[in-house]
mmCIF file of C-alpha atoms in Angstrom:
data_model
loop_
_atom_site.group_PDB
_atom_site.id
_atom_site.type_symbol
_atom_site.label_atom_id
_atom_site.label_comp_id
_atom_site.label_asym_id
_atom_site.label_seq_id
_atom_site.Cartn_x
_atom_site.Cartn_y
_atom_site.Cartn_z
ATOM 1 C CA LYS A 1 -23.756 25.510 3.528
ATOM 2 C CA SER A 2 -20.269 25.274 1.699
ATOM 3 C CA GLN A 3 -20.050 29.169 1.865
ATOM 4 C CA TYR A 4 -19.208 28.361 5.967
ATOM 5 C CA HIS A 5 -16.813 25.436 5.121
ATOM 6 C CA PRO A 6 -14.791 26.317 2.147
ATOM 7 C CA GLY A 7 -12.457 23.544 0.850
ATOM 8 C CA THR A 8 -13.933 20.654 2.451
ATOM 9 C CA SER A 9 -14.089 17.094 1.226
ATOM 10 C CA LEU A 10 -17.699 17.525 0.385
ATOM 11 C CA GLU A 11 -16.874 19.929 -2.414
ATOM 12 C CA THR A 12 -13.890 18.030 -3.258
ATOM 13 C CA ALA A 13 -16.598 15.166 -4.069
ATOM 14 C CA LEU A 14 -18.554 17.651 -6.261
ATOM 15 C CA ASN A 15 -15.738 18.953 -8.093
ATOM 16 C CA GLY A 16 -14.060 16.035 -9.748
ATOM 17 C CA THR A 17 -15.304 13.433 -11.435
ATOM 18 C CA GLY A 18 -15.254 9.875 -10.019
ATOM 19 C CA VAL A 19 -14.650 11.446 -6.581
ATOM 20 C CA TYR A 20 -17.024 10.137 -3.919
ATOM 21 C CA THR A 21 -17.189 10.571 -0.171
ATOM 22 C CA MET A 22 -19.341 8.844 2.341
ATOM 23 C CA VAL A 23 -21.427 11.354 4.257
ATOM 24 C CA SER A 24 -23.042 10.976 7.722
ATOM 25 C CA ALA A 25 -23.993 13.062 10.643
ATOM 26 C CA LYS A 26 -24.001 12.996 14.612
ATOM 27 C CA LYS A 27 -24.977 15.680 17.294
ATOM 28 C CA VAL A 28 -22.086 16.481 19.350
ATOM 29 C CA ASN A 29 -21.946 19.045 22.152
ATOM 30 C CA GLY A 30 -25.151 20.838 20.801
ATOM 31 C CA ALA A 31 -23.761 21.050 17.102
ATOM 32 C CA TRP A 32 -24.216 18.859 14.191
ATOM 33 C CA ASN A 33 -20.876 17.159 12.883
ATOM 34 C CA ILE A 34 -20.765 16.065 9.446
ATOM 35 C CA TYR A 35 -18.285 13.244 8.516
ATOM 36 C CA SER A 36 -17.020 12.763 5.270
ATOM 37 C CA THR A 37 -14.598 10.129 3.981
ATOM 38 C CA LEU A 38 -13.372 10.467 0.380
ATOM 39 C CA ASN A 39 -12.722 7.475 -1.923
ATOM 40 C CA ASP A 40 -9.039 8.823 -2.217
ATOM 41 C CA GLY A 41 -7.674 5.674 -0.448
ATOM 42 C CA LYS A 42 -6.404 7.715 2.741
ATOM 43 C CA ASN A 43 -9.285 6.373 4.825
ATOM 44 C CA LYS A 44 -9.270 9.644 6.537
ATOM 45 C CA THR A 45 -12.479 11.039 7.869
ATOM 46 C CA GLU A 46 -12.899 14.529 7.804
ATOM 47 C CA THR A 47 -15.139 16.444 10.760
ATOM 48 C CA ILE A 48 -17.116 19.172 9.675
ATOM 49 C CA ILE A 49 -18.593 21.024 12.585
ATOM 50 C CA LEU A 50 -21.378 23.042 11.648
ATOM 51 C CA SER A 51 -21.410 26.197 13.929
ATOM 52 C CA THR A 52 -23.996 28.254 12.773
ATOM 53 C CA ALA A 53 -27.631 28.649 14.319
ATOM 54 C CA LYS A 54 -28.973 28.232 10.533
ATOM 55 C CA GLU A 55 -26.828 25.045 10.031
ATOM 56 C CA ASN A 56 -27.778 23.564 13.233
ATOM 57 C CA TYR A 57 -31.729 24.209 12.855
ATOM 58 C CA ALA A 58 -32.132 21.525 10.439
ATOM 59 C CA ASN A 59 -32.268 17.812 11.761
ATOM 60 C CA TYR A 60 -29.752 15.489 10.362
ATOM 61 C CA THR A 61 -30.603 12.370 12.331
ATOM 62 C CA TYR A 62 -32.054 10.332 9.563
ATOM 63 C CA LEU A 63 -29.270 10.786 6.502
ATOM 64 C CA GLY A 64 -30.249 7.820 4.468
ATOM 65 C CA ALA A 65 -31.920 4.515 5.562
ATOM 66 C CA GLY A 66 -29.650 3.648 8.379
ATOM 67 C CA ASN A 67 -29.535 4.669 11.858
ATOM 68 C CA ASP A 68 -26.974 3.151 14.044
ATOM 69 C CA PRO A 69 -26.511 5.486 17.201
ATOM 70 C CA LYS A 70 -23.536 3.846 18.134
ATOM 71 C CA ASP A 71 -21.476 4.750 14.992
ATOM 72 C CA ALA A 72 -23.019 7.278 13.041
ATOM 73 C CA LYS A 73 -20.349 6.852 10.237
ATOM 74 C CA LYS A 74 -22.031 3.676 8.806
ATOM 75 C CA ASN A 75 -25.261 5.801 8.292
ATOM 76 C CA GLY A 76 -25.831 8.322 5.624
ATOM 77 C CA PHE A 77 -25.194 8.467 1.755
ATOM 78 C CA ILE A 78 -22.593 8.508 -0.812
ATOM 79 C CA MET A 79 -22.136 11.588 -2.752
ATOM 80 C CA GLY A 80 -20.156 12.448 -5.577
ATOM 81 C CA LEU A 81 -19.611 13.909 -9.399
ATOM 82 C CA SER A 82 -20.347 11.088 -12.226
ATOM 83 C CA ASN A 83 -19.038 10.927 -15.406
ATOM 84 C CA PHE A 84 -22.249 11.002 -16.838
ATOM 85 C CA SER A 85 -24.966 11.898 -14.650
ATOM 86 C CA GLY A 86 -23.535 15.209 -12.800
ATOM 87 C CA PRO A 87 -23.628 15.014 -8.885
ATOM 88 C CA VAL A 88 -25.222 11.884 -7.355
ATOM 89 C CA ALA A 89 -25.896 10.689 -4.016
ATOM 90 C CA TRP A 90 -26.629 6.988 -3.124
ATOM 91 C CA ASP A 91 -28.056 5.463 0.212
ATOM 92 C CA ARG A 92 -25.319 3.729 1.845
ATOM 93 C CA GLN A 93 -27.429 0.832 3.117
ATOM 94 C CA CYS A 94 -27.631 -2.349 0.785
ATOM 95 C CA PRO A 95 -31.301 -2.059 -0.552
ATOM 96 C CA ASN A 96 -31.260 -5.697 -1.298
ATOM 97 C CA CYS A 97 -30.475 -6.450 2.638
ATOM 98 C CA LEU A 98 -32.723 -4.083 3.712
ATOM 99 C CA GLU A 99 -35.511 -5.810 1.667
ATOM 100 C CA GLN A 100 -34.494 -9.276 2.489
ATOM 101 C CA TYR A 101 -33.707 -9.212 6.039
ATOM 102 C CA GLY A 102 -35.356 -6.044 7.324
ATOM 103 C CA GLY A 103 -33.720 -3.617 9.800
ATOM 104 C CA THR A 104 -30.873 -0.965 8.813
ATOM 105 C CA ASN A 105 -27.559 -2.120 9.353
ATOM 106 C CA TYR A 106 -26.295 -3.205 6.273
ATOM 107 C CA PRO A 107 -23.691 -0.341 5.357
ATOM 108 C CA LEU A 108 -21.564 -0.204 1.914
ATOM 109 C CA GLU A 109 -18.014 0.052 1.928
ATOM 110 C CA TRP A 110 -15.482 1.023 -0.677
ATOM 111 C CA THR A 111 -14.095 -1.715 -3.013
ATOM 112 C CA GLY A 112 -10.434 -1.490 -4.336
ATOM 113 C CA ASN A 113 -11.029 0.516 -7.004
ATOM 114 C CA ARG A 114 -13.212 3.031 -5.117
ATOM 115 C CA GLN A 115 -15.563 3.524 -7.836
ATOM 116 C CA SER A 116 -17.881 0.737 -6.512
ATOM 117 C CA VAL A 117 -19.054 -0.130 -3.067
ATOM 118 C CA ILE A 118 -19.621 -3.503 -1.459
ATOM 119 C CA CYS A 119 -22.263 -5.191 1.033
ATOM 120 C CA ASP A 120 -20.304 -7.367 3.604
ATOM 121 C CA LYS A 121 -23.455 -9.307 4.385
ATOM 122 C CA CYS A 122 -24.776 -10.191 0.620
ATOM 123 C CA LYS A 123 -21.313 -9.652 -1.403
ATOM 124 C CA ARG A 124 -23.485 -7.441 -4.225
ATOM 125 C CA ILE A 125 -20.952 -4.773 -5.644
ATOM 126 C CA TYR A 126 -22.653 -1.627 -6.595
ATOM 127 C CA SER A 127 -21.502 1.016 -9.306
ATOM 128 C CA LEU A 128 -21.506 4.630 -7.989
ATOM 129 C CA GLU A 129 -21.504 5.694 -11.588
ATOM 130 C CA TYR A 130 -24.963 4.240 -12.351
ATOM 131 C CA GLY A 131 -25.945 2.633 -9.058
ATOM 132 C CA THR A 132 -26.477 -0.627 -10.461
ATOM 133 C CA ILE A 133 -25.116 -4.098 -9.330
ATOM 134 C CA SER A 134 -21.760 -4.845 -11.129
ATOM 135 C CA SER A 135 -21.395 -7.988 -9.568
ATOM 136 C CA GLY A 136 -22.765 -10.522 -7.265
ATOM 137 C CA GLY A 137 -26.509 -9.982 -8.587
ATOM 138 C CA LYS A 138 -28.608 -12.829 -7.365
ATOM 139 C CA SER A 139 -31.859 -12.424 -9.532
ATOM 140 C CA LYS A 140 -33.650 -9.966 -12.090
ATOM 141 C CA SER A 141 -35.349 -8.682 -9.046
ATOM 142 C CA ASP A 142 -32.316 -7.194 -7.577
ATOM 143 C CA LYS A 143 -32.481 -3.689 -6.814
ATOM 144 C CA PRO A 144 -30.246 -0.728 -7.582
ATOM 145 C CA LEU A 145 -28.968 1.790 -5.082
ATOM 146 C CA MET A 146 -31.525 4.169 -3.417
ATOM 147 C CA GLN A 147 -30.665 7.510 -5.153
ATOM 148 C CA TYR A 148 -31.412 11.172 -3.661
ATOM 149 C CA ARG A 149 -31.501 14.328 -5.401
ATOM 150 C CA VAL A 150 -28.126 16.503 -5.285
ATOM 151 C CA THR A 151 -28.724 20.340 -6.060
ATOM 152 C CA TYR A 152 -25.380 22.185 -5.886
ATOM 153 C CA GLY A 153 -24.496 25.446 -7.710
ATOM 154 C CA GLY A 154 -20.518 25.041 -7.402
ATOM 155 C CA LYS A 155 -18.044 26.099 -4.854
ATOM 156 C CA GLY A 156 -19.527 28.225 -2.083
ATOM 157 C CA THR A 157 -23.065 27.481 -2.455
ATOM 158 C CA ASP A 158 -25.563 25.222 -0.684
ATOM 159 C CA ILE A 159 -25.511 21.598 -1.026
ATOM 160 C CA TYR A 160 -29.031 20.109 -0.847
ATOM 161 C CA VAL A 161 -29.605 16.622 -0.824
ATOM 162 C CA GLY A 162 -32.870 14.790 -0.462
ATOM 163 C CA ASN A 163 -35.827 12.993 -1.969
#
C-alpha cells in the first residue's frame, strides 16, 4: 500500500521509465520488512516496515522463486517502469540456472548500465526492458526472465505484483 509509505523507492521505480528496483521481504519482530534497492548506482537498500495489520496480514515469504532464509535480499523480484511495456516485474532468479541445476540460489545482480541484470553462475545478461537474454545465451532453448503481472494506479495507490 503506497498510501501508507509515500515517496518510497517502490514508487520511484514505477514512476520513471528505465528505473528499476530489486524487491524482497523478511519478517522481523512480527512485522514484514520490504527491502528495495534501486538501479541508481548508490547500492543503498531502503527498508520499508509494514506497520499496519492490513499490510501484515499477507505472507511475503515466497516473493519470487528464491527463498534464501539467510539473505532475504537475494530473493524476490525486480520491478520498474519499462519504456514500451509499462510497469513490469521480473523474478530475481536466473530461469536457466533454475532449470539446469535445480535449487533456488541464482540471484541476478545489476550490470554496469543498470538496465540489465547478470547471473553470476552462467554469465547470461538479461534486459530489463524485455526480459530477454542480451548476452551470454547458450542456445535457442534459453529462457527469458520469469515475468509477473503488475497493477499500479499511480502515486498513493496499491501496488500488486503476482501471477
